[in-house]
XYZ file of C-alpha atoms in Angstrom:
435
model
C -3.751 -13.172 -34.810
C -3.249 -10.735 -37.490
C 0.223 -9.692 -38.694
C 1.650 -7.490 -41.302
C 2.881 -9.576 -44.264
C 3.877 -6.900 -46.660
C 3.951 -3.183 -46.979
C 4.787 -0.677 -49.664
C 5.313 2.965 -48.877
C 5.953 5.772 -51.307
C 6.298 9.521 -50.806
C 5.386 9.649 -47.066
C 7.431 12.106 -44.962
C 10.993 11.137 -45.698
C 10.238 7.829 -47.528
C 10.758 7.850 -51.215
C 9.998 4.235 -52.019
C 10.177 1.277 -49.631
C 9.020 -2.252 -49.848
C 9.351 -4.561 -46.786
C 8.299 -8.090 -46.036
C 8.552 -8.248 -42.116
C 9.000 -11.584 -40.370
C 5.732 -13.009 -39.408
C 7.085 -13.554 -35.855
C 9.883 -11.960 -33.965
C 11.720 -8.791 -34.385
C 12.003 -6.797 -37.556
C 14.379 -3.871 -37.099
C 14.565 -1.161 -39.657
C 17.935 0.472 -39.138
C 19.759 3.379 -40.573
C 21.236 6.518 -39.761
C 19.387 9.595 -38.449
C 16.995 11.645 -40.970
C 16.944 8.721 -43.483
C 13.191 7.795 -43.071
C 13.055 4.936 -40.454
C 10.503 6.573 -38.239
C 8.503 7.604 -41.386
C 7.930 3.900 -42.033
C 6.317 3.574 -38.594
C 4.249 6.753 -39.019
C 2.879 5.600 -42.473
C 1.967 2.130 -40.934
C 0.163 3.784 -38.013
C -1.638 6.154 -40.404
C -2.569 3.434 -42.703
C -3.921 0.890 -40.047
C -4.886 3.437 -37.168
C -6.823 6.137 -39.469
C -6.622 9.835 -40.065
C -5.958 10.721 -36.391
C -2.559 9.239 -37.255
C -1.888 11.099 -40.371
C 1.535 12.990 -40.160
C 0.918 16.846 -40.185
C 3.175 16.745 -43.506
C 2.473 13.527 -44.908
C 3.603 14.412 -48.525
C 7.413 13.785 -49.060
C 9.085 17.321 -49.419
C 9.683 18.066 -53.017
C 7.522 15.235 -54.416
C 4.433 16.194 -56.520
C 3.256 12.513 -56.578
C 0.780 12.049 -53.397
C 1.457 9.339 -50.735
C 0.908 5.802 -51.523
C 0.444 3.101 -48.919
C -0.182 -0.466 -49.650
C -0.322 -2.954 -46.731
C -1.035 -6.710 -47.057
C -2.153 -8.421 -43.620
C -1.941 -11.895 -42.749
C -5.762 -12.331 -42.768
C -5.718 -11.416 -46.393
C -6.902 -7.941 -45.914
C -5.379 -5.260 -48.214
C -5.071 -1.728 -46.954
C -4.491 1.046 -49.439
C -4.174 4.850 -49.148
C -3.540 6.613 -52.425
C -4.565 9.608 -54.540
C -4.755 13.258 -53.968
C -6.696 12.821 -50.722
C -5.095 9.640 -49.546
C -8.363 8.020 -49.450
C -8.640 4.589 -47.494
C -9.519 1.451 -49.208
C -9.779 -1.912 -47.197
C -10.527 -5.005 -49.310
C -11.120 -8.285 -47.544
C -10.232 -11.836 -48.897
C -13.621 -12.164 -50.379
C -13.271 -9.063 -52.347
C -15.662 -7.160 -50.232
C -14.826 -3.506 -49.506
C -14.277 -2.459 -45.886
C -13.245 0.654 -44.030
C -11.590 2.038 -41.001
C -14.327 0.323 -38.832
C -13.036 -3.109 -39.878
C -9.430 -2.231 -39.145
C -10.380 -0.932 -35.638
C -12.101 -4.324 -34.762
C -8.754 -5.931 -34.631
C -5.973 -3.219 -34.797
C -5.188 -2.218 -31.077
C -4.458 1.664 -30.752
C -1.644 1.074 -28.269
C 0.053 -1.554 -30.813
C 0.682 1.341 -33.268
C 1.384 3.773 -30.408
C 3.240 1.743 -27.945
C 4.968 4.635 -26.465
C 1.768 6.070 -25.169
C 1.604 2.943 -22.807
C 5.454 3.033 -22.029
C 5.295 6.617 -21.128
C 1.952 6.326 -19.059
C 2.345 6.520 -15.156
C 2.751 3.435 -13.199
C -0.907 3.666 -11.765
C -2.138 4.194 -15.549
C -0.214 1.077 -16.702
C -1.704 -0.986 -13.712
C -5.212 0.174 -14.239
C -5.114 -0.544 -17.973
C -4.039 -4.302 -16.890
C -6.644 -4.526 -14.302
C -9.497 -3.190 -16.550
C -8.306 -5.926 -19.259
C -8.493 -8.712 -16.745
C -11.822 -7.550 -15.351
C -10.760 -7.269 -11.687
C -10.205 -3.376 -11.639
C -13.491 -2.488 -9.932
C -13.312 -5.200 -7.206
C -9.555 -4.614 -6.707
C -10.391 -0.981 -6.255
C -13.088 -1.834 -3.677
C -10.400 -4.029 -1.788
C -7.834 -1.082 -1.855
C -10.253 1.554 -0.660
C -11.142 -0.884 2.202
C -7.678 -1.717 2.871
C -6.600 2.159 3.155
C -9.676 2.801 5.421
C -8.723 -0.097 7.722
C -5.032 1.052 7.541
C -5.898 4.615 8.645
C -7.988 3.318 11.489
C -5.110 0.945 12.579
C -2.670 3.799 12.244
C -4.805 6.062 14.684
C -5.253 3.324 17.155
C -1.489 2.654 17.123
C -0.692 6.244 17.603
C -3.080 6.242 20.648
C -1.573 3.124 21.972
C 1.795 4.557 21.767
C 0.927 7.773 23.619
C -0.795 5.539 26.395
C 2.479 3.521 26.780
C 4.528 6.662 26.734
C 2.186 8.434 29.258
C 2.373 5.354 31.456
C 6.176 5.294 31.589
C 6.320 8.909 32.373
C 3.966 8.592 35.366
C 5.651 8.164 38.923
C 4.856 5.019 40.857
C 4.568 4.809 44.671
C 4.723 1.245 45.655
C 3.922 2.147 49.354
C 0.808 4.067 48.504
C -2.588 2.384 49.037
C -4.648 1.053 46.144
C -7.549 3.384 46.521
C -7.942 6.807 47.405
C -8.040 7.841 51.263
C -11.157 9.380 52.747
C -10.694 11.978 55.408
C -14.059 11.184 56.856
C -13.317 7.608 57.113
C -9.909 8.295 58.887
C -11.798 10.675 61.119
C -14.411 7.971 62.024
C -11.772 5.449 62.786
C -9.935 8.031 64.901
C -13.123 8.638 66.868
C -13.604 4.978 67.496
C -10.038 4.760 68.827
C -10.507 7.694 71.104
C -13.801 6.359 72.441
C -12.180 2.936 73.173
C -9.345 4.783 74.883
C -11.643 6.752 76.971
C -13.356 3.661 78.343
C -9.895 2.351 79.173
C -9.287 5.485 81.081
C -12.384 5.129 83.009
C -11.504 1.608 84.004
C -8.074 2.781 85.282
C -9.708 5.473 87.205
C -12.076 2.916 88.692
C -9.113 0.725 89.580
C -7.342 3.613 91.452
C -10.501 4.252 93.358
C -10.876 0.589 94.368
C -7.009 0.554 95.471
C -7.524 3.566 97.493
C -10.568 2.304 99.239
C -8.789 -0.941 99.870
C -5.917 0.719 101.565
C -8.154 2.900 103.369
C -10.154 -0.113 104.688
C -7.051 -1.721 106.057
C -6.280 1.088 108.136
C -9.833 1.014 109.315
C -9.453 -2.597 110.392
C -7.041 -1.862 113.061
C -8.721 1.279 114.267
C -12.123 -0.087 113.834
C -12.064 -3.553 115.596
C -15.419 -3.195 116.581
C -16.433 -3.037 112.934
C -14.218 -5.808 112.155
C -16.936 -8.249 110.849
C -18.326 -5.360 108.718
C -14.945 -4.444 107.662
C -13.836 -8.033 106.909
C -16.934 -8.504 104.756
C -16.430 -5.163 103.134
C -12.733 -5.937 102.545
C -13.545 -9.186 101.060
C -15.938 -7.643 98.783
C -13.523 -4.949 97.826
C -10.768 -7.671 97.413
C -13.019 -9.571 94.978
C -13.632 -6.212 93.204
C -10.226 -5.484 93.018
C -9.217 -8.909 91.565
C -11.802 -8.327 88.878
C -10.651 -4.831 88.088
C -6.886 -6.015 88.103
C -7.821 -8.722 85.664
C -9.687 -6.358 83.291
C -6.788 -3.798 83.714
C -4.081 -6.319 82.740
C -5.460 -6.934 79.145
C -5.928 -3.227 78.355
C -3.703 -1.758 75.687
C -3.988 1.524 74.464
C -3.905 2.024 70.584
C -1.995 4.981 69.245
C -3.711 7.450 66.905
C -0.598 8.899 65.741
C -0.630 6.936 62.504
C -4.321 8.011 61.711
C -3.293 11.746 62.710
C -0.296 11.570 60.448
C -2.518 10.176 57.562
C -5.102 12.861 58.149
C -2.424 15.475 57.891
C -0.786 13.684 54.818
C -4.128 12.701 53.145
C -3.458 15.094 50.065
C 0.113 13.698 49.460
C -1.239 10.223 49.951
C -4.046 10.820 47.612
C -1.699 12.349 44.952
C 0.277 9.110 45.082
C -2.647 6.799 44.650
C -4.081 9.023 41.798
C -0.735 8.809 40.046
C -0.610 4.961 40.469
C -4.316 4.764 39.194
C -3.410 6.959 36.216
C -0.511 4.803 35.489
C -2.543 1.648 35.717
C -5.468 3.021 33.545
C -2.911 4.066 30.752
C -1.211 0.689 30.768
C -4.766 -1.088 30.520
C -5.690 1.399 27.653
C -2.489 0.777 25.937
C -3.086 -2.896 26.050
C -6.762 -2.338 24.907
C -5.607 -0.219 21.820
C -2.889 -2.540 21.088
C -5.332 -5.493 20.910
C -7.501 -3.311 18.583
C -4.384 -2.607 16.546
C -3.802 -6.369 16.133
C -7.353 -7.057 15.146
C -7.016 -4.374 12.350
C -3.798 -5.853 11.272
C -5.566 -9.053 10.731
C -8.242 -7.482 8.873
C -5.774 -5.766 6.781
C -3.840 -9.046 5.990
C -7.263 -10.646 5.169
C -7.934 -7.958 2.509
C -4.499 -8.238 1.045
C -5.016 -11.933 0.841
C -8.338 -11.387 -1.055
C -6.376 -9.142 -3.355
C -3.561 -11.643 -3.901
C -6.263 -14.286 -4.670
C -8.097 -11.982 -7.001
C -4.984 -11.323 -9.072
C -3.755 -15.058 -8.749
C -6.958 -16.416 -10.286
C -7.085 -13.650 -12.895
C -6.216 -14.523 -16.371
C -3.099 -12.359 -16.562
C -1.226 -11.915 -19.985
C 2.110 -12.868 -18.631
C 3.482 -15.346 -16.008
C 4.920 -13.342 -12.995
C 3.113 -10.208 -13.844
C 0.865 -8.697 -11.056
C -0.280 -5.546 -9.421
C 0.798 -4.337 -5.824
C -0.171 -1.080 -4.398
C -1.500 0.227 -7.693
C 1.780 -0.538 -9.686
C 2.841 -3.118 -12.019
C 5.172 -5.712 -10.823
C 6.965 -8.208 -12.936
C 9.243 -10.991 -11.554
C 9.040 -8.963 -8.152
C 10.299 -5.770 -9.810
C 8.526 -2.464 -10.423
C 8.294 -0.846 -13.868
C 11.480 1.373 -13.115
C 13.443 -1.467 -11.952
C 12.691 -3.881 -14.871
C 15.145 -4.390 -17.657
C 14.355 -2.908 -21.042
C 13.445 -6.406 -22.406
C 11.106 -6.954 -19.441
C 9.427 -3.613 -19.992
C 8.837 -4.338 -23.586
C 7.516 -7.961 -22.912
C 5.064 -6.663 -20.285
C 3.981 -3.727 -22.483
C 3.503 -5.991 -25.513
C 1.525 -8.737 -23.305
C -0.803 -6.159 -22.064
C -1.491 -4.467 -25.197
C -2.027 -8.003 -26.986
C -4.526 -8.694 -24.201
C -6.420 -5.501 -25.177
C -7.170 -7.099 -28.751
C -5.823 -10.465 -28.944
C -6.362 -10.492 -32.707
C -3.693 -7.815 -33.071
C -0.584 -9.840 -33.413
C 1.915 -6.851 -34.117
C 3.275 -3.822 -32.504
C 5.271 -0.799 -33.861
C 8.371 0.360 -31.740
C 10.518 3.390 -32.443
C 13.982 4.383 -31.306
C 15.261 0.947 -30.121
C 18.896 2.180 -30.284
C 18.737 2.515 -26.363
C 18.595 -1.127 -25.948
C 21.780 -3.293 -26.323
C 22.228 -6.258 -28.651
C 21.523 -8.776 -25.734
C 18.279 -7.023 -24.917
C 17.176 -6.996 -28.385
C 17.976 -10.727 -28.807
C 15.952 -11.631 -25.429
C 12.988 -9.394 -26.561
C 13.217 -11.072 -30.266
C 13.299 -14.667 -29.059
C 10.259 -13.844 -26.576
C 8.488 -12.319 -29.501
C 9.050 -15.608 -31.781
C 8.149 -17.722 -28.765
C 4.754 -15.918 -28.471
C 4.134 -15.719 -32.107
C 4.020 -11.952 -32.046
C 5.465 -9.565 -34.548
C 7.338 -6.306 -33.902
C 8.441 -3.756 -36.452
C 10.855 -1.426 -34.857
C 13.453 1.305 -35.868
C 17.060 1.682 -34.560
C 19.727 4.109 -35.328
C 22.264 1.462 -36.546
C 23.687 -0.156 -39.558
C 24.715 -3.285 -37.633
C 23.834 -6.997 -38.441
C 21.001 -6.754 -35.975
C 18.985 -4.644 -38.488
C 16.740 -6.328 -41.022
C 16.849 -3.827 -43.445
C 18.763 -0.418 -43.668
C 17.092 2.787 -44.826
C 19.238 5.408 -46.863
C 17.778 8.506 -48.116
C 14.123 7.203 -48.195
C 15.080 3.821 -49.857
C 15.985 0.364 -48.655
C 19.710 0.272 -48.930
C 20.676 -1.570 -52.061
C 17.298 -1.339 -53.646
C 17.252 2.056 -54.781
C 17.401 1.256 -58.480
C 14.803 -1.441 -58.176
C 12.303 0.651 -56.355
C 13.036 4.079 -58.071
C 10.910 4.823 -60.985
C 12.718 3.952 -64.209
C 13.332 6.680 -66.752
C 11.360 6.143 -70.127
C 13.913 4.635 -72.679
C 14.699 6.947 -75.756
C 12.819 6.328 -78.953
C 14.813 4.416 -81.579
C 15.644 6.382 -84.647
C 13.327 5.668 -87.343
C 15.058 4.216 -90.484
C 13.743 4.400 -93.961
C 13.946 1.743 -96.606
C 13.167 2.184 -100.273
C 9.482 1.502 -101.072
C 8.288 1.802 -97.509
C 6.467 4.751 -96.388
């Protein structure tokens, strides 16, 4: 990895003359009060390494007639310079060969010199940068689109199932109603059969009455018609035999009531209303069950898609343990970006930026005064552990600062770095005989 070994800056924005040798790994904090030139150092580095698109709008230090001068020595031996009236770039590699911005761009990551661009991006933009780096962005996008499609289908099915359940609960139920609709023609047919059977019974009763009347008549005739005794006896015996048969048939006769059928015919509309209500309730409950089953199937499908997404990220070469993407947002140690600590946010951002160009071993950070000393310490230890370099500014003059900038100089080195006045000429002395 390439880091910054030395840098010299003169007459850039608020910087008058500064020389710094940052730590090769860990956190180098440039401290000082406001408007002393701290941020100017980072702007100068960004300009020197990132190209003219990072050139400050007013690069020349106010009041200086001398043009800006940048001299940056990198750990790979490259020397980067900007000097002269037009601040032309010169890049010399260890072999003495000249190079240009294209050589720097091959290993200097844009976000490393402009980390706020990543820090201030939206949550989805941060996640997309990570996904593109690890090469799963397109596949994960396909899975997310499919998951959303299945989720929408499941949501619609769930709504229908809930509506069916609600409808079934609202429907009245009549336990005494038949299972199927009642047919009026069928009831009439049953009524006609009963009436025909009852008519046959009536004819048998009439026959019985006739036979009984004849029997009694013949008994009277026996007394009066002795002469016809034999005939009467024979006839009487025959009648008695018929009587016995008729009596036996009549004993088993039971008339069936048609009142229930008549009542059913009269109440057929009410009965069928109840039957239809019961059928609607049963249908709604059946439909709800079927939709609920579809809902569960879609849930299983969603879980399977989410498992594929998890496996995709688990098997990916992520830049930081515990870092992942869920629902299109960065997740680190189970926390979304806005719930991460300041140190965690810096570690995540630095890891992702490093992954963009692994040869770029440094980042530039401005305005770290928002972080407490414990956060700075934690972040610095992580940088050292990872072998990364960070050059940062902080409004502070505390011990956490590597150097302090005062009025465009490194505090305590103003005389050493400031241009020295030309010493006055010694007065010429004359000696006799010398010209």
